[in-house]
CSV table of C-alpha atoms in Angstrom, one decimal:
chain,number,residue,atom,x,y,z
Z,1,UNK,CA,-9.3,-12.0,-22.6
Z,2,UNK,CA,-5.8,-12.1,-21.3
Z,3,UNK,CA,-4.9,-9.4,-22.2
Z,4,UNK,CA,-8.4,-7.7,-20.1
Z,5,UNK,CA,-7.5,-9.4,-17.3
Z,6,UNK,CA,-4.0,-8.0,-17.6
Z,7,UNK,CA,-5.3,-4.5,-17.1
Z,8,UNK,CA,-7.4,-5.5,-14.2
Z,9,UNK,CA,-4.3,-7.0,-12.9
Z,10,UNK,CA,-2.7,-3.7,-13.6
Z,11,UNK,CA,-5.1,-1.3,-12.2
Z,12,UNK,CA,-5.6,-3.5,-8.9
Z,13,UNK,CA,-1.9,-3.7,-8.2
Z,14,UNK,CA,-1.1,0.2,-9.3
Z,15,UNK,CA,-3.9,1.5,-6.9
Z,16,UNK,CA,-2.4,-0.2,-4.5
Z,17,UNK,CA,0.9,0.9,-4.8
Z,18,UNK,CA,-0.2,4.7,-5.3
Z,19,UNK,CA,-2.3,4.7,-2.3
Z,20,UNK,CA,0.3,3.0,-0.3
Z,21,UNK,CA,2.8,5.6,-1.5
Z,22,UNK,CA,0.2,8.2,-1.3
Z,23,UNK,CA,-0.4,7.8,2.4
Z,24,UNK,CA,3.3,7.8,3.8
Z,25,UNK,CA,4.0,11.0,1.3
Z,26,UNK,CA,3.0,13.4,3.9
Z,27,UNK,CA,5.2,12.2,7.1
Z,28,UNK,CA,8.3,11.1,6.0
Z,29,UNK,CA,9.7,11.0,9.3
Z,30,UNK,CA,7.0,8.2,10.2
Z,31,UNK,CA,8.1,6.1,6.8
Z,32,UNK,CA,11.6,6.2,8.3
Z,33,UNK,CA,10.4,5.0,11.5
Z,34,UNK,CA,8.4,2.1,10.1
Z,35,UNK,CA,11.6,1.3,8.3
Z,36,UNK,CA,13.6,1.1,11.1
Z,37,UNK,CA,10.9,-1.0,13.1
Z,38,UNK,CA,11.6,-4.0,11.0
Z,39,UNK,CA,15.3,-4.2,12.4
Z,40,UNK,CA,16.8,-5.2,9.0
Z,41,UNK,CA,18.5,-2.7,7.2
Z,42,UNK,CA,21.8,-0.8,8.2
Z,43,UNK,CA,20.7,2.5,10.6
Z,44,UNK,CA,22.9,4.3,8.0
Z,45,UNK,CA,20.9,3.3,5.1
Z,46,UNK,CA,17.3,3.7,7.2
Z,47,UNK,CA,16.5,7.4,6.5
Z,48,UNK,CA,17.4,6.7,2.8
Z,49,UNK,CA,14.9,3.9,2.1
Z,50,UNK,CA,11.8,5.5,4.3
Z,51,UNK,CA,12.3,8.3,2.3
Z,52,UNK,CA,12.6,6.8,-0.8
Z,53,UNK,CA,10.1,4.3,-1.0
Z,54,UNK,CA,6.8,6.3,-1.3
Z,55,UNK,CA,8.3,8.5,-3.8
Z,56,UNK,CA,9.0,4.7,-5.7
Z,57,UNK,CA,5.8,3.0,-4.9
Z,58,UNK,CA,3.9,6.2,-6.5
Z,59,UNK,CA,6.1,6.0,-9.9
Z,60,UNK,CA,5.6,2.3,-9.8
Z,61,UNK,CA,1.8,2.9,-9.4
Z,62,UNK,CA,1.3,5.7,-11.9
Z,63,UNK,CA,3.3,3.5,-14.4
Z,64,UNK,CA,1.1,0.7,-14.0
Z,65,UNK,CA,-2.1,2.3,-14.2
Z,66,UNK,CA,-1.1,4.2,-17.5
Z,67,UNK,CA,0.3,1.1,-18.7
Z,68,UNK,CA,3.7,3.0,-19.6
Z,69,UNK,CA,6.8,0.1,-19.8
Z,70,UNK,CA,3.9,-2.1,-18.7
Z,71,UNK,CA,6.7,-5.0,-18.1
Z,72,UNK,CA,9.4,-3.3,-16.7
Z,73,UNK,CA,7.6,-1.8,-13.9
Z,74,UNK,CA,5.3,-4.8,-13.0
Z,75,UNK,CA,8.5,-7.1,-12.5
Z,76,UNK,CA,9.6,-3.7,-9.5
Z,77,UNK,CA,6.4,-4.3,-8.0
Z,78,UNK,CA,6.5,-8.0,-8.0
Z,79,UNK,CA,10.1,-7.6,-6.2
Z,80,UNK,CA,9.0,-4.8,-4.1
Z,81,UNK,CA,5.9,-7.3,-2.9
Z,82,UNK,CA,8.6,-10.0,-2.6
Z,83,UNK,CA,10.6,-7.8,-0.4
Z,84,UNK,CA,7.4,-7.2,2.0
Z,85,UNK,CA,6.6,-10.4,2.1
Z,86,UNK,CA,10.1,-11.2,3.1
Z,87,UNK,CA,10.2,-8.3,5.2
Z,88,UNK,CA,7.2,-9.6,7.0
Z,89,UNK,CA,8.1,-12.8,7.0
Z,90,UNK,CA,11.5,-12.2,9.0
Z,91,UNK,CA,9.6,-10.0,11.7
Z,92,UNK,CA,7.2,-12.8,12.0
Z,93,UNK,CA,10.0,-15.1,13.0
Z,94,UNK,CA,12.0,-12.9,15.0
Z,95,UNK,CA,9.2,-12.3,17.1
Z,96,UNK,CA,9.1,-8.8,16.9
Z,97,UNK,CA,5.5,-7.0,17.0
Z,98,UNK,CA,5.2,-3.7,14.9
Z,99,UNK,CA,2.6,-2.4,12.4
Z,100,UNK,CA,3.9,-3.0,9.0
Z,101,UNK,CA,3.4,0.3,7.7
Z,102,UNK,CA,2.3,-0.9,4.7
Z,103,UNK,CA,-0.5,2.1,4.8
Z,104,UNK,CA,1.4,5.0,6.6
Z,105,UNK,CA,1.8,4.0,10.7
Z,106,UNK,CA,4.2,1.9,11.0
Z,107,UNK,CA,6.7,1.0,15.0
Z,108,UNK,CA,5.9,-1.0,17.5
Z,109,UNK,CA,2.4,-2.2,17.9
Z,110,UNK,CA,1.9,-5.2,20.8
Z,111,UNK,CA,-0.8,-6.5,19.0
Z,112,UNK,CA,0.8,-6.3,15.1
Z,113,UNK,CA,1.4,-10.1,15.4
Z,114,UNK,CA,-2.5,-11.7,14.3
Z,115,UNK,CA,-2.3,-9.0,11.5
Z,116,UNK,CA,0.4,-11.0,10.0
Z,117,UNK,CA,-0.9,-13.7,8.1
Z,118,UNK,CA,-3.3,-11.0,6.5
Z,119,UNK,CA,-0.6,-8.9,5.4
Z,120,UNK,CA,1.4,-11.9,3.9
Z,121,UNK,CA,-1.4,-13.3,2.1
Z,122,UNK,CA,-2.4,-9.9,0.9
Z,123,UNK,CA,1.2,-9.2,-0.8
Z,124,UNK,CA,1.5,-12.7,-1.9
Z,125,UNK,CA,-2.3,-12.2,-3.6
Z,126,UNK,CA,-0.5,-8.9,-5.6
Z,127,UNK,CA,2.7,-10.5,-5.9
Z,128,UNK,CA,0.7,-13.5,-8.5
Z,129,UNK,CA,-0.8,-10.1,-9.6
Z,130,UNK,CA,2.3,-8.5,-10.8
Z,131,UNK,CA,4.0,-11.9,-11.6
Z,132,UNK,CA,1.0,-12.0,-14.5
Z,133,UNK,CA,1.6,-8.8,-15.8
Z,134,UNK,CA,5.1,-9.6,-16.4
Z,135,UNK,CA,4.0,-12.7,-17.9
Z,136,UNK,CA,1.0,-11.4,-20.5
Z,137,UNK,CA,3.5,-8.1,-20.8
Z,138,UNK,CA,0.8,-6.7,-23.2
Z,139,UNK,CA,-2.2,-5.6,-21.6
Z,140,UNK,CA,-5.5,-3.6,-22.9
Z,141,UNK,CA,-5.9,0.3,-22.4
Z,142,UNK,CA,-1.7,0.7,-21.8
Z,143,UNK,CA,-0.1,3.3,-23.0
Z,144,UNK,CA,2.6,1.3,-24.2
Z,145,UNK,CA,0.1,0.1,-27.0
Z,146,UNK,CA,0.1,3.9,-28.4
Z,147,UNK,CA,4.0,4.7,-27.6
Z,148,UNK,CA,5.1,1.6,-29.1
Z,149,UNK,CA,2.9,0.7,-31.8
Z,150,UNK,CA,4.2,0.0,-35.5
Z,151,UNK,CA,6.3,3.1,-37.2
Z,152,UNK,CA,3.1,4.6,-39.8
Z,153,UNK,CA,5.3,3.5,-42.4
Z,154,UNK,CA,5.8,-0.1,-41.6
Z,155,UNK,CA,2.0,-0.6,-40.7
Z,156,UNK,CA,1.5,0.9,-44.4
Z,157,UNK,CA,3.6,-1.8,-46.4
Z,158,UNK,CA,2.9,-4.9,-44.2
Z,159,UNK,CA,-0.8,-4.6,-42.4
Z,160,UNK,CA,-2.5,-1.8,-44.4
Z,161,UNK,CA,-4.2,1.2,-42.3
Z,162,UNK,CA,-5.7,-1.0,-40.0
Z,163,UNK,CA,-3.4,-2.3,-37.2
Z,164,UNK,CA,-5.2,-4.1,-34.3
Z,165,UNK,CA,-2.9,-5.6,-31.4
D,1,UNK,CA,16.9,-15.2,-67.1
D,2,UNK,CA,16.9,-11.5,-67.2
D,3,UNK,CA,13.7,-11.3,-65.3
D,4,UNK,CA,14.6,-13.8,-62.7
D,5,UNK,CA,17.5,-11.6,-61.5
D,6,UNK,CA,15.1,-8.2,-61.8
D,7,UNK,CA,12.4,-10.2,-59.7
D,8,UNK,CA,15.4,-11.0,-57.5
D,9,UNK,CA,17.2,-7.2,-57.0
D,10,UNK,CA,13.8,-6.0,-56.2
D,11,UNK,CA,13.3,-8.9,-53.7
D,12,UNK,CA,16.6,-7.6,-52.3
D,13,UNK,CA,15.5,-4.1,-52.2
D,14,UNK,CA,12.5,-4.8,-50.4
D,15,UNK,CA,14.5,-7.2,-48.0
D,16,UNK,CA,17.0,-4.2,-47.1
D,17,UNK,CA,14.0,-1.7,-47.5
D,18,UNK,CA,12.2,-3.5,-44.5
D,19,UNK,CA,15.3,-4.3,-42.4
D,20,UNK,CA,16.2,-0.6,-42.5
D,21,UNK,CA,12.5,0.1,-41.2
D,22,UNK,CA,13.0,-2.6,-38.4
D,23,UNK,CA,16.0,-1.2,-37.5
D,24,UNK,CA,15.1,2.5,-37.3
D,25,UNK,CA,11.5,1.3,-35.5
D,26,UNK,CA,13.8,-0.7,-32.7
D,27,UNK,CA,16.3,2.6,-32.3
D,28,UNK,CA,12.7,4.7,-32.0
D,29,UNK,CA,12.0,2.2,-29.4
D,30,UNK,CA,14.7,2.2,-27.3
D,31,UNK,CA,14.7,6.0,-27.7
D,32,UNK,CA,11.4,5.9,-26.2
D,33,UNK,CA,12.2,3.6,-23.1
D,34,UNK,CA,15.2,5.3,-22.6
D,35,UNK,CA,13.6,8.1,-22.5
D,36,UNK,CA,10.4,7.1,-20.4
D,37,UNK,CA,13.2,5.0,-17.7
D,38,UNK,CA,15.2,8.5,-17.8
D,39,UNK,CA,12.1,10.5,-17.0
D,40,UNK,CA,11.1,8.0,-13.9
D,41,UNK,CA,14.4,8.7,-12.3
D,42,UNK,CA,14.4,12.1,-12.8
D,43,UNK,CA,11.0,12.2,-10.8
D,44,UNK,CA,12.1,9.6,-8.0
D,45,UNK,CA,15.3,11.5,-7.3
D,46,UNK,CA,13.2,14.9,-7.3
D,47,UNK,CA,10.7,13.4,-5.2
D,48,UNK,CA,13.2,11.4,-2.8
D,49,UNK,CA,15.3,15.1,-2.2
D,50,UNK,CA,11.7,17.0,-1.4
D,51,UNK,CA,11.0,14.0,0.8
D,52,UNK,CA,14.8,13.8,2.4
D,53,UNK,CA,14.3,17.7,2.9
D,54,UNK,CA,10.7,17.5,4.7
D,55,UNK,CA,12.2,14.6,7.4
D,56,UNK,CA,11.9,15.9,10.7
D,57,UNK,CA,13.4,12.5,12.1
D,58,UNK,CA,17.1,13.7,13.2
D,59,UNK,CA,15.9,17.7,14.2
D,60,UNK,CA,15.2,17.2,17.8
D,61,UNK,CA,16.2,20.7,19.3
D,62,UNK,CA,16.0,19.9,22.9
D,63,UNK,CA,17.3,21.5,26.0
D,64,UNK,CA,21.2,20.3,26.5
D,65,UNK,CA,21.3,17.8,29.2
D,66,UNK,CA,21.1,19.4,32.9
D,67,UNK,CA,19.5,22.0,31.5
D,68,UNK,CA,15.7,21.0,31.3
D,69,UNK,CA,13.5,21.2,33.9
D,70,UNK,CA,12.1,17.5,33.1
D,71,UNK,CA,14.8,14.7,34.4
D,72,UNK,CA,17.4,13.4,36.4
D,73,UNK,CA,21.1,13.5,35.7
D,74,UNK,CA,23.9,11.7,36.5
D,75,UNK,CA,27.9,12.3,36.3
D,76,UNK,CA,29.2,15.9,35.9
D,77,UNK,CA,28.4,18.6,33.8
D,78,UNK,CA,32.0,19.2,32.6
D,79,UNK,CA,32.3,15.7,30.9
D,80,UNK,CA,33.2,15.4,27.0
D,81,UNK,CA,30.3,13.5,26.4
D,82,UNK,CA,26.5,14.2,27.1
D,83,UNK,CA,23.5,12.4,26.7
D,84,UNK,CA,19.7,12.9,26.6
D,85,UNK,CA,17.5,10.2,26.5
D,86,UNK,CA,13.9,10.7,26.3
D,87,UNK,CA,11.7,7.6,27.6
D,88,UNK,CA,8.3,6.2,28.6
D,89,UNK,CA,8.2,3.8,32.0
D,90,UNK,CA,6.2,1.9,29.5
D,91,UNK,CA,8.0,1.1,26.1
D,92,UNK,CA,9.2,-1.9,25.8
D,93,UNK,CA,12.4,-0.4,23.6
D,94,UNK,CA,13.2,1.6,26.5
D,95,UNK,CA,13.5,-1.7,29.1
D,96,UNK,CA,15.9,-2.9,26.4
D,97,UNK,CA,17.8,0.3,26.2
D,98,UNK,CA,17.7,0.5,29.7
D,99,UNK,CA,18.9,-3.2,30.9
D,100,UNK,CA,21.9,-2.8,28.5
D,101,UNK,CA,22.3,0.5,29.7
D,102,UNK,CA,21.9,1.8,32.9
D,103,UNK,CA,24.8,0.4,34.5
D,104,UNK,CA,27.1,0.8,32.1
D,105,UNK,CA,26.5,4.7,31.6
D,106,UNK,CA,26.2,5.0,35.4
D,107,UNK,CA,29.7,3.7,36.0
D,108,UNK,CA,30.4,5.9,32.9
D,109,UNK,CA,29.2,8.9,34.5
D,110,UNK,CA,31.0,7.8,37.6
D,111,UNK,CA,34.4,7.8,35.6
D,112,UNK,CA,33.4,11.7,34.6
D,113,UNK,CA,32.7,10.3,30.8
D,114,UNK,CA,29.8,11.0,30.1
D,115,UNK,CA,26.6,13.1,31.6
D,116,UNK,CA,22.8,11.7,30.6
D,117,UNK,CA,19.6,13.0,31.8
D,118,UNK,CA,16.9,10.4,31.6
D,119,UNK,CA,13.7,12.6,30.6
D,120,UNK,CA,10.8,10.3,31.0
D,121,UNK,CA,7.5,11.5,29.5
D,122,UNK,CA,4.0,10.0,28.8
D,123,UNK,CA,4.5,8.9,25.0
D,124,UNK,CA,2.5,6.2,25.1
D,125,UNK,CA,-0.9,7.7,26.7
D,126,UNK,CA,-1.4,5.0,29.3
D,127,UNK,CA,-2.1,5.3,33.0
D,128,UNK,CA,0.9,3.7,33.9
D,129,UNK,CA,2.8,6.1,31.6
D,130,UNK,CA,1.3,8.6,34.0
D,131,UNK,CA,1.2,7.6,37.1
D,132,UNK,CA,5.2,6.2,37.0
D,133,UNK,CA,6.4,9.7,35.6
D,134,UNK,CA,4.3,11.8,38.4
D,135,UNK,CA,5.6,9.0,40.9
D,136,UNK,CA,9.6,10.0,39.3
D,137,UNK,CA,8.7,13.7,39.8
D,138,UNK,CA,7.7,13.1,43.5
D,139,UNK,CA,10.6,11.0,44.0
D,140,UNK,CA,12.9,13.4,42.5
D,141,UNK,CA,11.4,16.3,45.2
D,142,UNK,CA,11.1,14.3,48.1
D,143,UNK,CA,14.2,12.3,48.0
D,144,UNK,CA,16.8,14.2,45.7
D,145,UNK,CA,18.1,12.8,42.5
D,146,UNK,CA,19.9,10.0,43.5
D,147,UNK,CA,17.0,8.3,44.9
D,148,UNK,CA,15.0,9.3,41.6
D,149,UNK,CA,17.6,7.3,39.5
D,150,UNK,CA,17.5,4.7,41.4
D,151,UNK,CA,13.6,5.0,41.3
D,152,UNK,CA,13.6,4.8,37.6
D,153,UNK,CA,16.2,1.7,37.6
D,154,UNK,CA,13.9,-0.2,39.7
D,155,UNK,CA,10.7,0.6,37.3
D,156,UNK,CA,12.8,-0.6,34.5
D,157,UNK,CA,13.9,-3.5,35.9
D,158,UNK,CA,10.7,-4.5,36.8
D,159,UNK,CA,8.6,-3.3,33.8
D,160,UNK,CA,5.1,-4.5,33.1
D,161,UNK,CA,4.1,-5.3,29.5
D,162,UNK,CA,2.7,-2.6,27.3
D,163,UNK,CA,-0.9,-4.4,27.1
D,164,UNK,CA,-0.9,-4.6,30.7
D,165,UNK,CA,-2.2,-5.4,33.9
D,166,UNK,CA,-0.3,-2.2,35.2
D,167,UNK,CA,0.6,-2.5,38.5
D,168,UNK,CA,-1.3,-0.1,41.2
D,169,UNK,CA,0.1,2.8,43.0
D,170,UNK,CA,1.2,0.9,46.7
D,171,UNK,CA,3.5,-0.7,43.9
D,172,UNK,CA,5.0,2.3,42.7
D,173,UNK,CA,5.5,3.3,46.5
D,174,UNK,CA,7.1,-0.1,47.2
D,175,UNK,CA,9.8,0.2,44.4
D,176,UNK,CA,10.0,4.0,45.9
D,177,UNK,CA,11.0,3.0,49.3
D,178,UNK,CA,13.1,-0.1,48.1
D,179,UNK,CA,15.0,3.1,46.2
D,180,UNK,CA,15.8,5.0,49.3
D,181,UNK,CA,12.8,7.0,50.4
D,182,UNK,CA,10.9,7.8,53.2
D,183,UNK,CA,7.4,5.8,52.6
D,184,UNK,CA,5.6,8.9,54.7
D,185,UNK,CA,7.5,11.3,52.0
D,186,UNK,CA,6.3,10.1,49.0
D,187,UNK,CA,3.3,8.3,49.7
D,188,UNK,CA,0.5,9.9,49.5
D,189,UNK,CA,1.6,11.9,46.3
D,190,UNK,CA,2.6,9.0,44.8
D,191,UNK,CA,-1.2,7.6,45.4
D,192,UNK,CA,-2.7,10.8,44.2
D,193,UNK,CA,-0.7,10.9,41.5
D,194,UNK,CA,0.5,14.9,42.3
D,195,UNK,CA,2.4,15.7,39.4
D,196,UNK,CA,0.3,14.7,36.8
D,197,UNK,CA,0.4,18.0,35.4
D,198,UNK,CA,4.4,18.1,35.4
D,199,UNK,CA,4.1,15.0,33.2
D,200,UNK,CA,2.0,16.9,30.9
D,201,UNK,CA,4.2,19.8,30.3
D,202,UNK,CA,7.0,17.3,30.7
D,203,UNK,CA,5.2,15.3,27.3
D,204,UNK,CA,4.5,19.0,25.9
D,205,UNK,CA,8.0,19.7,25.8
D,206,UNK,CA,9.3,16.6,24.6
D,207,UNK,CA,7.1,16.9,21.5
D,208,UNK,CA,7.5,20.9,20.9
D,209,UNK,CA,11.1,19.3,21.2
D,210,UNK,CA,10.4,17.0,18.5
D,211,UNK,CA,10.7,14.0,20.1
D,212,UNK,CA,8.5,11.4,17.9
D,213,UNK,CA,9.3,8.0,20.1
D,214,UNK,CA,10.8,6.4,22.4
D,215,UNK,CA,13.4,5.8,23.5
D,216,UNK,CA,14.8,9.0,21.7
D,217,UNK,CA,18.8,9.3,22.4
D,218,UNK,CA,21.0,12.6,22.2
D,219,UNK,CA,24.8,12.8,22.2
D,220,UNK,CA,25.7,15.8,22.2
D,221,UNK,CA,22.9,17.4,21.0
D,222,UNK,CA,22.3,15.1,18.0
D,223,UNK,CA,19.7,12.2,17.8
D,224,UNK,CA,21.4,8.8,17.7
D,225,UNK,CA,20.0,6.2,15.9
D,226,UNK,CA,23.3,4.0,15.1
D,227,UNK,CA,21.9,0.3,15.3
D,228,UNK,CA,19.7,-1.9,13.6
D,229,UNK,CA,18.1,-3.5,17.1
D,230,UNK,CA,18.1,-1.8,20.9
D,231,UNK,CA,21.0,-4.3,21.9
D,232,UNK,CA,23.6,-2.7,18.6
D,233,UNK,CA,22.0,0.6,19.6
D,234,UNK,CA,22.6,0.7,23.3
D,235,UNK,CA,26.5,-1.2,22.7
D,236,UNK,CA,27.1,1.9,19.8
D,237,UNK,CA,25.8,4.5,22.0
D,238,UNK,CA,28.3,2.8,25.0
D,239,UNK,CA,30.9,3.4,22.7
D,240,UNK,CA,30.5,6.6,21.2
D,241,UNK,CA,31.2,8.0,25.0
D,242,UNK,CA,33.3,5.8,26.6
């Protein structure tokens, strides 16, 4: 059962990341601006991180829908939530108003500031997501379960033929 | 006796015989996420360098200051240092930019330091947008550039919030004549809003230029985006031409 709900935990939190990914692939130049709208990072290191992070959140995705180092890649999304949620957070409190560009967009926006809590609880709700993947780090339907499975020879002298996770 | 230690050599076998699987089964394993972690990378630097190459952010390839046909300039052509800087009357950014600004590069430009056109377009599709820029334009041709920049500073100073109310067009004319012109002069083409279609080709060219926001800043040609918030921005950008 666990492990079920691990792969719904999986797919849920990997769409999400390759749609969000998906959707800033086309305009770099508006990832880097949505970057730069939350006033935190260095200017110098600005261009580098709007145009890294679809490229990342698509990986991360992919990985997590195939299941491939299931663990691995759900503990870089639970920090890349963290980081949005901290990200958020901080903009929150400095009182700045801009789109988080979580879906493409992204800048100033006067009215960002009701969307706020939204956006926070959303990334916390696939932040738990991602924290239980790490936790149940097997899940059903990965491809882990086929890369990794026992050598043939092993599985032969200790389980027989028939090896069920 | 005898079969005890049998019984035990093949226990040992066994016992070596397994660990020797485990051990090449853990190597295959962290063959396999090597590999898989190696493979990742390679794709997220690929995809990273496609997406560094496809940002249009820093290629702005606009007309060298004095040289458009869509602001105001202060200081002299001949100094080291020149700026562009592309705005909306609107955006709040640009009231920050502008109040740690203005002054500063004006005395700048007064030193022979520095040389910025202030190109103000309508990035923001608003009415105020609109009808500030037309009311620069009619400014600038009524009552010469000085008056214009003074115009401008006055609209800044004085800026209403993005969400509005906007203020109406006597308004505009008010901070016009409080600039230095003639109320007949400007008046009623500030109130018909006269050079609304300069303000379109004004926007037209900023974004053929490739101008994406505002404020967008040139020195010398290049965008400048050196600063986390407008204050570091506008103090760097002081700087880099003093």
């Amino acid at each position: 059962m666990k492990e079920w709900f691990g792969l719904v935990a999986r797919l849920v939190t990997g769409v999400v990341w390759i749609v969000a990914g998906a959707v800033k692939l086309p305009d770099p130049a508006s990832s880097v601006q949505a970057v730069r709208a939350y006033q935190l990072l260095p200017s110098a290191i600005v261009p580098t991180v709007g145009q890294l992070l679809p490229v990342v959140e698509i990986v991360v995705g992919v990985t997590l829908v195939l299941g491939i180092l299931t663990r691995g890649a759900a503990v870089v999304s639970a920090l890349m939530y963290l980081a949005f949620i901290v990200g958020i957070g901080s903009v929150w409190a400095r009182g700045l108003t801009i789109d988080c560009g979580c879906f493409g967009g992204g800048g100033y926006d006067p009215n960002a500031a009701s969307q706020y809590p939204w956006e926070i609880a959303r990334d916390v709700a696939l932040l738990l997501l991602s924290v239980y993947v790490v936790v149940v780090g097997r899940t059903r339907l990965a491809l882990d379960n086929v890369l990794f499975r026992a050598t043939p020879q092993l599985k032969d002298s200790e389980h027989g033929e028939q090896v069920s996770p | 006796m005898a079969n005890k230690s049998a019984r035990d050599t093949r226990a040992e076998r066994a016992a070596v015989a397994l660990k020797e699987q485990q051990r090449r089964e853990r190597r295959r394993a962290t063959l396999m996420i090597g590999g898989v972690v190696l493979a990742m990378l390679v794709i997220v630097a690929g995809g990273f360098l496609i997406n560094r190459a496809r940002d249009t952010s820093a290629n702005v390839s606009a007309a060298p200051a004095g040289s458009g046909s869509y602001g105001v300039t202060i200081g002299s052509k001949s100094a080291p240092n020149s700026v562009v800087i592309y705005e909306d009357f609107l955006c709040p950014y640009c009231g920050e930019l502008e109040k740690a600004t203005h002054s500063q590069l004006a005395t700048l430009a007064d030193q022979g330091k520095v040389y910025v056109e202030y190109r103000p377009f309508n990035l923001l599709q608003t009415d105020y947008s609109v009808a500030a820029a037309s009311a620069f334009k009619v400014v600038l041709d009524a009552s010469g550039p000085q008056v214009a920049k003074k115009f401008h500073d006055l609209l800044y100073a004085d800026q209403p919030a993005e969400s509005g109310p906007y203020p109406d067009s006597q308004w505009l004319v008010d901070k016009a004549v409080e600039a230095g012109a003639k109320e007949s002069a400007v008046k009623s083409g500030i109130e018909n809003e006269t050079q609304k279609a300069w303000v379109e080709s004004a926007t037209k060219s900023a974004t053929d230029a490739g101008v994406r926001g505002t404020p967008t800043i040139l020195v010398n040609g290049k965008v400048f985006q050196d600063g986390r918030t407008v204050d570091e921005l506008a103090q760097n950008l002081l700087s880099a031409v003093q």
